PDB file of C-alpha atoms in Angstrom:
ATOM      1  CA  MET V 234      72.414  75.765  36.451  1.00 58.00           C
ATOM      2  CA  ILE V 235      70.280  78.641  37.752  1.00 73.00           C
ATOM      3  CA  SER V 236      70.056  81.898  35.805  1.00 81.00           C
ATOM      4  CA  THR V 237      72.241  84.889  36.570  1.00 83.00           C
ATOM      5  CA  ARG V 238      69.218  86.932  37.636  1.00 85.00           C
ATOM      6  CA  SER V 239      68.109  84.208  40.036  1.00 91.00           C
ATOM      7  CA  ALA V 240      71.653  83.966  41.425  1.00 90.00           C
ATOM      8  CA  VAL V 241      71.804  87.715  42.047  1.00 89.00           C
ATOM      9  CA  THR V 242      68.408  87.572  43.775  1.00 91.00           C
ATOM     10  CA  SER V 243      69.635  84.744  46.000  1.00 94.00           C
ATOM     11  CA  CYS V 244      72.737  86.692  47.022  1.00 92.00           C
ATOM     12  CA  VAL V 245      70.763  89.880  47.693  1.00 90.00           C
ATOM     13  CA  LEU V 246      68.248  88.027  49.878  1.00 93.00           C
ATOM     14  CA  ALA V 247      71.111  86.387  51.790  1.00 92.00           C
ATOM     15  CA  ALA V 248      72.717  89.801  52.304  1.00 88.00           C
ATOM     16  CA  VAL V 249      69.428  91.191  53.631  1.00 89.00           C
ATOM     17  CA  CYS V 250      69.266  88.308  56.128  1.00 88.00           C
ATOM     18  CA  LEU V 251      72.842  89.054  57.219  1.00 82.00           C
ATOM     19  CA  GLY V 252      72.097  92.735  57.674  1.00 80.00           C
ATOM     20  CA  ALA V 253      69.040  91.980  59.780  1.00 84.00           C
ATOM     21  CA  SER V 254      71.147  89.602  61.867  1.00 81.00           C
ATOM     22  CA  ILE V 255      73.660  92.374  62.581  1.00 75.00           C
ATOM     23  CA  ALA V 256      70.808  94.626  63.655  1.00 79.00           C
ATOM     24  CA  VAL V 257      69.319  92.126  66.134  1.00 84.00           C
ATOM     25  CA  THR V 258      72.635  90.903  67.587  1.00 82.00           C
ATOM     26  CA  PRO V 259      72.523  93.490  70.435  1.00 81.00           C
ATOM     27  CA  TYR V 260      69.631  91.458  71.867  1.00 87.00           C
ATOM     28  CA  ILE V 261      71.936  88.513  72.635  1.00 89.00           C
ATOM     29  CA  THR V 262      75.130  90.229  73.805  1.00 85.00           C
ATOM     30  CA  ASP V 263      74.384  89.234  77.427  1.00 90.00           C
ATOM     31  CA  TYR V 264      73.729  85.580  76.638  1.00 93.00           C
ATOM     32  CA  PRO V 265      76.620  83.034  76.829  1.00 93.00           C
ATOM     33  CA  VAL V 266      78.055  83.527  73.372  1.00 90.00           C
ATOM     34  CA  PHE V 267      79.466  80.082  72.610  1.00 93.00           C
ATOM     35  CA  ALA V 268      76.438  78.200  73.892  1.00 94.00           C
ATOM     36  CA  GLY V 269      74.016  80.539  72.166  1.00 93.00           C
ATOM     37  CA  GLN V 270      75.739  80.281  68.813  1.00 91.00           C
ATOM     38  CA  ALA V 271      76.160  76.503  69.184  1.00 94.00           C
ATOM     39  CA  GLY V 272      72.399  76.214  69.659  1.00 94.00           C
ATOM     40  CA  ARG V 273      71.763  78.490  66.701  1.00 93.00           C
ATOM     41  CA  TYR V 274      73.979  76.466  64.351  1.00 94.00           C
ATOM     42  CA  GLY V 275      72.729  73.168  65.741  1.00 96.00           C
ATOM     43  CA  LEU V 276      69.163  74.232  64.955  1.00 96.00           C
ATOM     44  CA  ALA V 277      70.196  75.255  61.455  1.00 95.00           C
ATOM     45  CA  ALA V 278      72.019  71.963  60.836  1.00 96.00           C
ATOM     46  CA  VAL V 279      69.017  69.896  61.932  1.00 96.00           C
ATOM     47  CA  ALA V 280      66.715  71.943  59.690  1.00 95.00           C
ATOM     48  CA  LEU V 281      69.018  71.666  56.671  1.00 95.00           C
ATOM     49  CA  PHE V 282      69.681  67.937  56.982  1.00 93.00           C
ATOM     50  CA  ALA V 283      65.941  67.366  57.409  1.00 93.00           C
ATOM     51  CA  VAL V 284      65.206  68.901  53.999  1.00 91.00           C
ATOM     52  CA  LEU V 285      68.491  68.102  52.239  1.00 89.00           C
ATOM     53  CA  GLY V 286      66.817  65.538  49.999  1.00 84.00           C
ATOM     54  CA  GLN V 287      64.326  68.154  48.797  1.00 86.00           C
ATOM     55  CA  LEU V 288      66.947  70.856  48.314  1.00 86.00           C
ATOM     56  CA  ASP V 289      69.353  68.586  46.447  1.00 81.00           C
ATOM     57  CA  ARG V 290      68.138  65.310  44.949  1.00 75.00           C
ATOM     58  CA  ARG V 291      71.539  64.076  43.788  1.00 71.00           C
ATOM     59  CA  PRO V 292      73.034  60.938  45.443  1.00 70.00           C
ATOM     60  CA  HIS V 293      75.240  61.588  48.487  1.00 65.00           C
ATOM     61  CA  PRO V 294      78.493  59.631  48.605  1.00 65.00           C
ATOM     62  CA  ARG V 295      81.159  60.266  51.231  1.00 82.00           C
ATOM     63  CA  LEU V 296      83.154  63.440  51.694  1.00 88.00           C
ATOM     64  CA  THR V 297      86.904  63.218  51.252  1.00 91.00           C
ATOM     65  CA  ARG V 298      89.276  64.262  54.023  1.00 92.00           C
ATOM     66  CA  ALA V 299      90.303  67.344  52.035  1.00 92.00           C
ATOM     67  CA  GLN V 300      86.666  68.394  51.692  1.00 93.00           C
ATOM     68  CA  VAL V 301      86.024  67.891  55.419  1.00 93.00           C
ATOM     69  CA  ALA V 302      89.100  69.967  56.220  1.00 93.00           C
ATOM     70  CA  ARG V 303      87.958  72.807  53.948  1.00 93.00           C
ATOM     71  CA  LEU V 304      84.461  72.719  55.451  1.00 94.00           C
ATOM     72  CA  ALA V 305      85.961  72.813  58.950  1.00 94.00           C
ATOM     73  CA  VAL V 306      87.958  75.939  58.106  1.00 94.00           C
ATOM     74  CA  ALA V 307      84.846  77.588  56.655  1.00 92.00           C
ATOM     75  CA  ALA V 308      82.876  76.665  59.777  1.00 93.00           C
ATOM     76  CA  ALA V 309      85.583  77.880  62.170  1.00 93.00           C
ATOM     77  CA  THR V 310      85.983  81.250  60.463  1.00 92.00           C
ATOM     78  CA  GLY V 311      82.942  82.165  58.424  1.00 86.00           C
ATOM     79  CA  SER V 312      80.403  80.625  60.798  1.00 84.00           C
ATOM     80  CA  ALA V 313      81.684  80.284  64.382  1.00 87.00           C
ATOM     81  CA  GLY V 314      84.325  83.025  64.258  1.00 89.00           C
ATOM     82  CA  PHE V 315      82.101  85.479  62.408  1.00 87.00           C
ATOM     83  CA  ASN V 316      79.299  85.341  64.953  1.00 79.00           C
ATOM     84  CA  VAL V 317      81.441  85.246  68.088  1.00 85.00           C
ATOM     85  CA  LEU V 318      83.279  88.345  66.875  1.00 90.00           C
ATOM     86  CA  LEU V 319      79.999  89.961  65.806  1.00 83.00           C
ATOM     87  CA  VAL V 320      78.521  89.545  69.279  1.00 82.00           C
ATOM     88  CA  ALA V 321      81.719  90.914  70.846  1.00 87.00           C
ATOM     89  CA  ALA V 322      81.818  93.847  68.414  1.00 87.00           C
ATOM     90  CA  SER V 323      78.208  94.728  69.261  1.00 80.00           C
ATOM     91  CA  ASP V 324      79.366  95.543  72.808  1.00 83.00           C
ATOM     92  CA  HIS V 325      81.797  98.181  71.477  1.00 85.00           C
ATOM     93  CA  ALA V 326      80.198  99.487  68.278  1.00 80.00           C
ATOM     94  CA  ASP V 327      76.726 100.222  66.963  1.00 74.00           C
ATOM     95  CA  PRO V 328      75.284  98.154  64.087  1.00 69.00           C
ATOM     96  CA  ALA V 329      75.952 100.964  61.596  1.00 67.00           C
ATOM     97  CA  ALA V 330      79.684 100.980  62.345  1.00 73.00           C
ATOM     98  CA  ILE V 331      79.926  97.196  62.091  1.00 76.00           C
ATOM     99  CA  GLY V 332      77.871  97.271  58.909  1.00 70.00           C
ATOM    100  CA  ALA V 333      80.160  99.907  57.399  1.00 71.00           C
ATOM    101  CA  VAL V 334      83.258  97.777  57.998  1.00 78.00           C
ATOM    102  CA  VAL V 335      81.613  94.589  56.720  1.00 76.00           C
ATOM    103  CA  GLY V 336      80.416  96.650  53.774  1.00 72.00           C
ATOM    104  CA  THR V 337      83.970  96.813  52.434  1.00 77.00           C
ATOM    105  CA  SER V 338      83.838  93.077  51.747  1.00 80.00           C
ATOM    106  CA  PRO V 339      82.802  93.641  48.092  1.00 80.00           C
ATOM    107  CA  VAL V 340      86.195  95.195  47.357  1.00 80.00           C
ATOM    108  CA  VAL V 341      88.075  92.442  49.188  1.00 82.00           C
ATOM    109  CA  LEU V 342      86.126  89.711  47.409  1.00 84.00           C
ATOM    110  CA  ALA V 343      86.452  91.476  44.045  1.00 80.00           C
ATOM    111  CA  VAL V 344      90.235  91.218  44.423  1.00 81.00           C
ATOM    112  CA  LEU V 345      90.735  87.899  46.232  1.00 81.00           C
ATOM    113  CA  GLY V 346      87.797  86.120  44.612  1.00 79.00           C
ATOM    114  CA  ALA V 347      88.644  87.101  41.045  1.00 75.00           C
ATOM    115  CA  PRO V 348      89.252  84.325  38.507  1.00 72.00           C
ATOM    116  CA  ARG V 349      92.720  82.796  38.410  1.00 67.00           C
ATOM    117  CA  VAL V 350      94.515  81.899  35.184  1.00 59.00           C
ATOM    118  CA  GLY V 351      96.852  78.931  35.227  1.00 56.00           C
ATOM    119  CA  GLY V 352      96.941  78.880  39.027  1.00 57.00           C
ATOM    120  CA  ARG V 353      98.393  82.390  39.189  1.00 66.00           C
ATOM    121  CA  LEU V 354      97.225  85.182  41.481  1.00 63.00           C
ATOM    122  CA  PRO V 355      93.632  86.428  41.032  1.00 68.00           C
ATOM    123  CA  ARG V 356      93.112  88.957  38.252  1.00 75.00           C
ATOM    124  CA  PRO V 357      90.328  91.350  39.284  1.00 77.00           C
ATOM    125  CA  ARG V 358      87.950  92.237  36.489  1.00 78.00           C
ATOM    126  CA  PRO V 359      87.849  96.044  36.141  1.00 82.00           C
ATOM    127  CA  VAL V 360      84.049  96.223  35.908  1.00 79.00           C
ATOM    128  CA  VAL V 361      83.612  94.103  39.015  1.00 80.00           C
ATOM    129  CA  LEU V 362      86.286  95.965  40.963  1.00 81.00           C
ATOM    130  CA  GLY V 363      84.796  99.330  39.965  1.00 82.00           C
ATOM    131  CA  GLY V 364      81.320  98.230  40.974  1.00 78.00           C
ATOM    132  CA  ALA V 365      82.626  96.886  44.279  1.00 77.00           C
ATOM    133  CA  ALA V 366      84.386 100.169  45.049  1.00 81.00           C
ATOM    134  CA  LEU V 367      81.206 102.113  44.249  1.00 79.00           C
ATOM    135  CA  ALA V 368      79.098  99.808  46.415  1.00 76.00           C
ATOM    136  CA  SER V 369      81.490 100.098  49.356  1.00 75.00           C
ATOM    137  CA  ALA V 370      81.584 103.887  48.959  1.00 78.00           C
ATOM    138  CA  GLY V 371      77.810 103.887  49.190  1.00 74.00           C
ATOM    139  CA  VAL V 372      77.982 101.936  52.445  1.00 68.00           C
ATOM    140  CA  VAL V 373      80.445 104.432  53.921  1.00 70.00           C
ATOM    141  CA  VAL V 374      78.247 107.370  52.849  1.00 73.00           C
ATOM    142  CA  LEU V 375      75.187 105.664  54.285  1.00 64.00           C
ATOM    143  CA  HIS V 376      76.659 105.009  57.695  1.00 58.00           C
ATOM    144  CA  GLY V 377      79.185 107.788  58.019  1.00 60.00           C
ATOM    145  CA  GLY V 378      81.366 105.361  59.947  1.00 53.00           C
ATOM    146  CA  GLY V 379      78.936 104.889  62.817  1.00 56.00           C
ATOM    147  CA  HIS V 380      80.046 105.022  66.453  1.00 68.00           C
ATOM    148  CA  THR V 381      82.754 102.675  67.625  1.00 69.00           C
ATOM    149  CA  SER V 382      85.784 102.353  69.877  1.00 79.00           C
ATOM    150  CA  THR V 383      89.195 101.062  68.787  1.00 81.00           C
ATOM    151  CA  THR V 384      88.266  97.656  70.184  1.00 88.00           C
ATOM    152  CA  GLY V 385      85.009  97.722  68.283  1.00 84.00           C
ATOM    153  CA  LEU V 386      86.814  98.631  65.062  1.00 81.00           C
ATOM    154  CA  LEU V 387      89.314  95.779  65.434  1.00 88.00           C
ATOM    155  CA  LEU V 388      86.532  93.304  66.176  1.00 91.00           C
ATOM    156  CA  ALA V 389      84.586  94.562  63.159  1.00 86.00           C
ATOM    157  CA  VAL V 390      87.653  94.000  60.962  1.00 88.00           C
ATOM    158  CA  GLY V 391      87.743  90.451  62.337  1.00 92.00           C
ATOM    159  CA  VAL V 392      84.093  90.059  61.340  1.00 90.00           C
ATOM    160  CA  LEU V 393      85.026  91.253  57.845  1.00 88.00           C
ATOM    161  CA  ALA V 394      87.857  88.721  57.574  1.00 92.00           C
ATOM    162  CA  CYS V 395      85.526  85.927  58.614  1.00 92.00           C
ATOM    163  CA  GLU V 396      82.901  87.056  56.112  1.00 86.00           C
ATOM    164  CA  VAL V 397      85.454  86.897  53.293  1.00 89.00           C
ATOM    165  CA  SER V 398      86.682  83.489  54.441  1.00 91.00           C
ATOM    166  CA  PHE V 399      83.094  82.216  54.509  1.00 87.00           C
ATOM    167  CA  THR V 400      82.872  82.724  50.760  1.00 89.00           C
ATOM    168  CA  LEU V 401      86.400  82.018  49.520  1.00 90.00           C
ATOM    169  CA  VAL V 402      87.141  78.844  51.494  1.00 91.00           C
ATOM    170  CA  ALA V 403      83.874  77.131  50.605  1.00 90.00           C
ATOM    171  CA  ALA V 404      83.608  78.325  46.983  1.00 90.00           C
ATOM    172  CA  PRO V 405      85.619  75.466  45.391  1.00 90.00           C
ATOM    173  CA  LEU V 406      83.326  72.912  47.053  1.00 91.00           C
ATOM    174  CA  LEU V 407      80.085  74.307  45.652  1.00 90.00           C
ATOM    175  CA  PRO V 408      80.171  72.718  42.175  1.00 89.00           C
ATOM    176  CA  VAL V 409      81.104  69.409  43.784  1.00 88.00           C
ATOM    177  CA  LEU V 410      78.844  69.203  46.839  1.00 90.00           C
ATOM    178  CA  GLY V 411      76.109  71.711  46.076  1.00 90.00           C
ATOM    179  CA  PRO V 412      75.044  74.752  48.136  1.00 92.00           C
ATOM    180  CA  ALA V 413      72.669  72.839  50.430  1.00 92.00           C
ATOM    181  CA  CYS V 414      75.234  70.200  51.372  1.00 92.00           C
ATOM    182  CA  VAL V 415      77.974  72.755  52.011  1.00 92.00           C
ATOM    183  CA  SER V 416      75.582  74.788  54.165  1.00 93.00           C
ATOM    184  CA  ALA V 417      74.400  71.786  56.196  1.00 94.00           C
ATOM    185  CA  TRP V 418      77.873  70.482  56.979  1.00 94.00           C
ATOM    186  CA  SER V 419      79.233  73.960  57.717  1.00 93.00           C
ATOM    187  CA  CYS V 420      76.464  74.454  60.284  1.00 94.00           C
ATOM    188  CA  ALA V 421      77.000  71.036  61.867  1.00 95.00           C
ATOM    189  CA  LEU V 422      80.752  71.572  62.204  1.00 95.00           C
ATOM    190  CA  ALA V 423      80.278  75.105  63.548  1.00 94.00           C
ATOM    191  CA  ALA V 424      77.825  73.819  66.170  1.00 95.00           C
ATOM    192  CA  GLY V 425      80.346  71.218  67.322  1.00 95.00           C
ATOM    193  CA  LEU V 426      83.199  73.738  67.515  1.00 94.00           C
ATOM    194  CA  LEU V 427      81.108  76.246  69.468  1.00 94.00           C
ATOM    195  CA  ALA V 428      79.732  73.617  71.871  1.00 95.00           C
ATOM    196  CA  THR V 429      83.292  72.500  72.579  1.00 95.00           C
ATOM    197  CA  ALA V 430      84.360  76.102  73.200  1.00 93.00           C
ATOM    198  CA  SER V 431      81.444  76.537  75.616  1.00 94.00           C
ATOM    199  CA  LEU V 432      82.523  73.484  77.616  1.00 95.00           C
ATOM    200  CA  VAL V 433      86.220  74.445  77.628  1.00 95.00           C
ATOM    201  CA  THR V 434      85.536  78.014  78.781  1.00 93.00           C
ATOM    202  CA  GLY V 435      83.070  76.849  81.453  1.00 93.00           C
ATOM    203  CA  GLU V 436      80.212  79.094  80.364  1.00 92.00           C
ATOM    204  CA  GLN V 437      77.382  79.338  82.857  1.00 90.00           C
ATOM    205  CA  LEU V 438      74.299  78.325  80.925  1.00 90.00           C
ATOM    206  CA  ARG V 439      70.885  79.812  81.663  1.00 92.00           C
ATOM    207  CA  ARG V 440      67.469  79.914  80.090  1.00 93.00           C
ATOM    208  CA  PRO V 441      67.358  82.634  77.403  1.00 93.00           C
ATOM    209  CA  THR V 442      64.898  85.480  77.758  1.00 94.00           C
ATOM    210  CA  SER V 443      62.090  85.723  75.214  1.00 94.00           C
ATOM    211  CA  ALA V 444      64.072  88.328  73.228  1.00 91.00           C
ATOM    212  CA  GLU V 445      67.242  86.221  73.319  1.00 94.00           C
ATOM    213  CA  GLY V 446      65.406  83.036  72.410  1.00 94.00           C
ATOM    214  CA  SER V 447      63.541  84.558  69.483  1.00 93.00           C
ATOM    215  CA  THR V 448      66.753  86.179  68.203  1.00 91.00           C
ATOM    216  CA  LEU V 449      68.659  82.892  68.312  1.00 93.00           C
ATOM    217  CA  VAL V 450      65.806  81.045  66.583  1.00 94.00           C
ATOM    218  CA  TYR V 451      65.678  83.725  63.873  1.00 90.00           C
ATOM    219  CA  GLN V 452      69.423  83.551  63.399  1.00 90.00           C
ATOM    220  CA  GLY V 453      69.324  79.757  63.260  1.00 93.00           C
ATOM    221  CA  LEU V 454      66.458  79.278  60.836  1.00 92.00           C
ATOM    222  CA  ILE V 455      66.545  82.416  58.683  1.00 89.00           C
ATOM    223  CA  MET V 456      70.014  83.944  58.884  1.00 85.00           C
ATOM    224  CA  THR V 457      71.715  80.539  58.821  1.00 89.00           C
ATOM    225  CA  ALA V 458      69.633  77.733  57.313  1.00 92.00           C
ATOM    226  CA  VAL V 459      67.964  79.880  54.643  1.00 93.00           C
ATOM    227  CA  ALA V 460      70.621  82.529  54.052  1.00 92.00           C
ATOM    228  CA  PHE V 461      73.527  80.065  53.759  1.00 92.00           C
ATOM    229  CA  VAL V 462      71.809  78.111  50.991  1.00 93.00           C
ATOM    230  CA  LEU V 463      70.783  81.298  49.188  1.00 94.00           C
ATOM    231  CA  TRP V 464      74.294  82.734  49.404  1.00 92.00           C
ATOM    232  CA  TYR V 465      76.168  79.648  48.255  1.00 93.00           C
ATOM    233  CA  ARG V 466      73.588  79.110  45.493  1.00 92.00           C
ATOM    234  CA  GLY V 467      74.411  82.564  44.121  1.00 92.00           C
ATOM    235  CA  VAL V 468      78.178  82.237  44.582  1.00 92.00           C
ATOM    236  CA  ASN V 469      78.135  78.965  42.646  1.00 90.00           C
ATOM    237  CA  ARG V 470      76.715  80.793  39.629  1.00 87.00           C
ATOM    238  CA  LEU V 471      78.303  84.244  39.835  1.00 87.00           C
ATOM    239  CA  GLY V 472      81.735  83.496  41.302  1.00 88.00           C
ATOM    240  CA  PRO V 473      82.998  84.955  44.597  1.00 88.00           C
ATOM    241  CA  ASP V 474      83.963  88.332  43.136  1.00 85.00           C
ATOM    242  CA  ARG V 475      80.633  89.228  41.551  1.00 84.00           C
ATOM    243  CA  ALA V 476      78.566  87.657  44.327  1.00 86.00           C
ATOM    244  CA  GLY V 477      80.616  89.534  46.910  1.00 82.00           C
ATOM    245  CA  VAL V 478      79.462  92.898  45.576  1.00 82.00           C
ATOM    246  CA  THR V 479      75.874  92.107  46.564  1.00 84.00           C
ATOM    247  CA  MET V 480      77.071  92.020  50.182  1.00 80.00           C
ATOM    248  CA  ALA V 481      76.825  95.830  50.059  1.00 77.00           C
ATOM    249  CA  VAL V 482      73.114  95.249  50.618  1.00 81.00           C
ATOM    250  CA  ALA V 483      73.812  93.852  54.115  1.00 78.00           C
ATOM    251  CA  PRO V 484      74.773  97.190  55.721  1.00 73.00           C
ATOM    252  CA  LEU V 485      71.735  98.819  54.122  1.00 76.00           C
ATOM    253  CA  ALA V 486      69.503  96.175  55.651  1.00 80.00           C
ATOM    254  CA  ALA V 487      71.349  96.459  58.974  1.00 75.00           C
ATOM    255  CA  ALA V 488      70.700 100.204  59.082  1.00 73.00           C
ATOM    256  CA  GLY V 489      67.034  99.868  58.183  1.00 78.00           C
ATOM    257  CA  VAL V 490      66.241  97.051  60.596  1.00 80.00           C
ATOM    258  CA  ALA V 491      68.277  98.649  63.401  1.00 76.00           C
ATOM    259  CA  ALA V 492      66.339 101.883  62.978  1.00 77.00           C
ATOM    260  CA  ALA V 493      63.028 100.005  63.046  1.00 82.00           C
ATOM    261  CA  LEU V 494      63.988  98.080  66.188  1.00 78.00           C
ATOM    262  CA  GLY V 495      65.637 100.987  67.963  1.00 75.00           C
ATOM    263  CA  THR V 496      69.111  99.428  68.048  1.00 63.00           C
ATOM    264  CA  GLY V 497      70.467 102.066  65.654  1.00 63.00           C
ATOM    265  CA  THR V 498      69.596 105.259  63.789  1.00 64.00           C
ATOM    266  CA  LEU V 499      69.480 106.420  60.159  1.00 64.00           C
ATOM    267  CA  THR V 500      71.063 109.614  58.847  1.00 61.00           C
ATOM    268  CA  GLY V 501      70.166 111.990  56.049  1.00 61.00           C
ATOM    269  CA  ALA V 502      72.742 110.308  53.817  1.00 62.00           C
ATOM    270  CA  THR V 503      70.688 107.118  53.610  1.00 59.00           C
ATOM    271  CA  ALA V 504      69.286 107.750  50.123  1.00 61.00           C
ATOM    272  CA  ALA V 505      72.652 108.777  48.637  1.00 70.00           C
ATOM    273  CA  GLY V 506      74.462 105.823  50.174  1.00 69.00           C
ATOM    274  CA  ALA V 507      71.793 103.353  49.114  1.00 64.00           C
ATOM    275  CA  GLY V 508      71.869 104.752  45.576  1.00 69.00           C
ATOM    276  CA  LEU V 509      75.638 104.400  45.255  1.00 74.00           C
ATOM    277  CA  ALA V 510      75.544 100.886  46.647  1.00 71.00           C
ATOM    278  CA  ALA V 511      72.767  99.881  44.253  1.00 69.00           C
ATOM    279  CA  LEU V 512      74.652 101.283  41.252  1.00 76.00           C
ATOM    280  CA  GLY V 513      77.777  99.428  42.304  1.00 74.00           C
ATOM    281  CA  VAL V 514      75.946  96.127  42.641  1.00 73.00           C
ATOM    282  CA  VAL V 515      74.252  96.508  39.246  1.00 73.00           C
ATOM    283  CA  ALA V 516      77.521  97.440  37.531  1.00 72.00           C
ATOM    284  CA  ALA V 517      79.400  94.498  39.006  1.00 71.00           C
ATOM    285  CA  VAL V 518      76.895  91.728  38.403  1.00 68.00           C
ATOM    286  CA  ARG V 519      76.096  92.675  34.802  1.00 66.00           C
ATOM    287  CA  THR V 520      78.989  90.902  33.124  1.00 58.00           C
ATOM    288  CA  ARG V 521      78.286  88.653  30.183  1.00 51.00           C
ATOM    289  CA  HIS V 522      79.660  85.328  31.254  1.00 49.00           C
ATOM    290  CA  PRO V 523      79.298  83.529  34.607  1.00 46.00           C
ATOM    291  CA  VAL V 524      82.321  81.984  36.265  1.00 47.00           C
ATOM    292  CA  VAL V 525      82.342  78.283  37.060  1.00 45.00           C
ATOM    293  CA  VAL V 526      83.354  78.334  40.701  1.00 48.00           C
ATOM    294  CA  GLY V 527      86.258  76.080  41.518  1.00 47.00           C
ATOM    295  CA  SER V 528      87.351  75.641  37.902  1.00 44.00           C
ATOM    296  CA  ASP V 529      90.592  77.454  38.575  1.00 42.00           C
ATOM    297  CA  THR V 530      91.640  75.422  41.573  1.00 40.00           C
ATOM    298  CA  ASP V 531      94.312  72.742  41.641  1.00 36.00           C
ATOM    299  CA  GLU V 532      92.067  70.214  43.381  1.00 37.00           C
ATOM    300  CA  ALA V 533      91.492  66.955  41.513  1.00 37.00           C
ATOM    301  CA  PRO V 534      87.982  66.394  40.190  1.00 39.00           C
ATOM    302  CA  VAL V 535      85.723  64.541  42.576  1.00 38.00           C
ATOM    303  CA  ASP V 536      82.299  62.980  42.323  1.00 42.00           C
ATOM    304  CA  PRO V 537      79.891  65.914  41.927  1.00 40.00           C
ATOM    305  CA  ALA V 538      77.737  64.854  44.836  1.00 44.00           C
ATOM    306  CA  ALA V 539      79.638  64.164  48.018  1.00 44.00           C
ATOM    307  CA  CYS V 540      77.773  64.657  51.229  1.00 46.00           C
ATOM    308  CA  VAL V 541      78.575  61.917  53.733  1.00 46.00           C
ATOM    309  CA  PRO V 542      81.931  62.119  55.545  1.00 47.00           C
ATOM    310  CA  GLU V 543      84.262  59.187  55.181  1.00 46.00           C
ATOM    311  CA  THR V 544      85.806  57.721  58.311  1.00 37.00           C
ATOM    312  CA  MET V 545      88.816  59.752  59.372  1.00 39.00           C
TER     313      MET V 545
END
């Protein structure tokens, strides 16, 4: 099991990748969304399966149907749905506004991802919930809400819901399959779903421009292949509630990268917002005992290394 400090570092790096992805998304808003995201996830899946043996050396028996179903839900919401809605939101809101909405995910995850006792409803830990609230407040101060329309706000809320689903749906699988396996299969399933959507909607494919192509490659290799493994690695150690607080770093990264690229601007509240967010993250992750993810679920124990799907 990795150390708590290493887990926090993994989650923070994943959040930085996510924030940078939000900042560069305006570069691909004119490209066919389903096809572009299918290519991005397909690239990530190929990369992850190519190095899966190095990332996780455990044997790889077959996935159960229940595990495949859970991975499919995670792929449909946290992967495919998240990015389709993110691209759509970028047409109606600037990266700061989207980042501010997604920045409330620490509070949502602190509540919904809290440990359960005896199968009952989650019981948020006060320290984690307080840190999450502080981190989210910092994000709001940093961005000041950004500029968005009603449509943009609704789409951003959809992005938030998908971000939460990405963590909560997959969390029980992490101790069983491992972060690398969960990431690889999530990407493969998301690529298939998005490719199907592209065919059904009759998207007119075209060659991406250099900016579009480089953005999709970045999102596939860094934001997806690398960031997914980093994120799930941290969640497996910290639990969804504590790991979720580090997501406050994503809007900070989105603001900084957007300002550097010219897709957004920074305000004078940057330092205050970043400080609040940092305090919130530190307060939330500094609890004494890690949570074993999935230990509070009702699922029967399975072989701790399932990675090959059984015939459906």
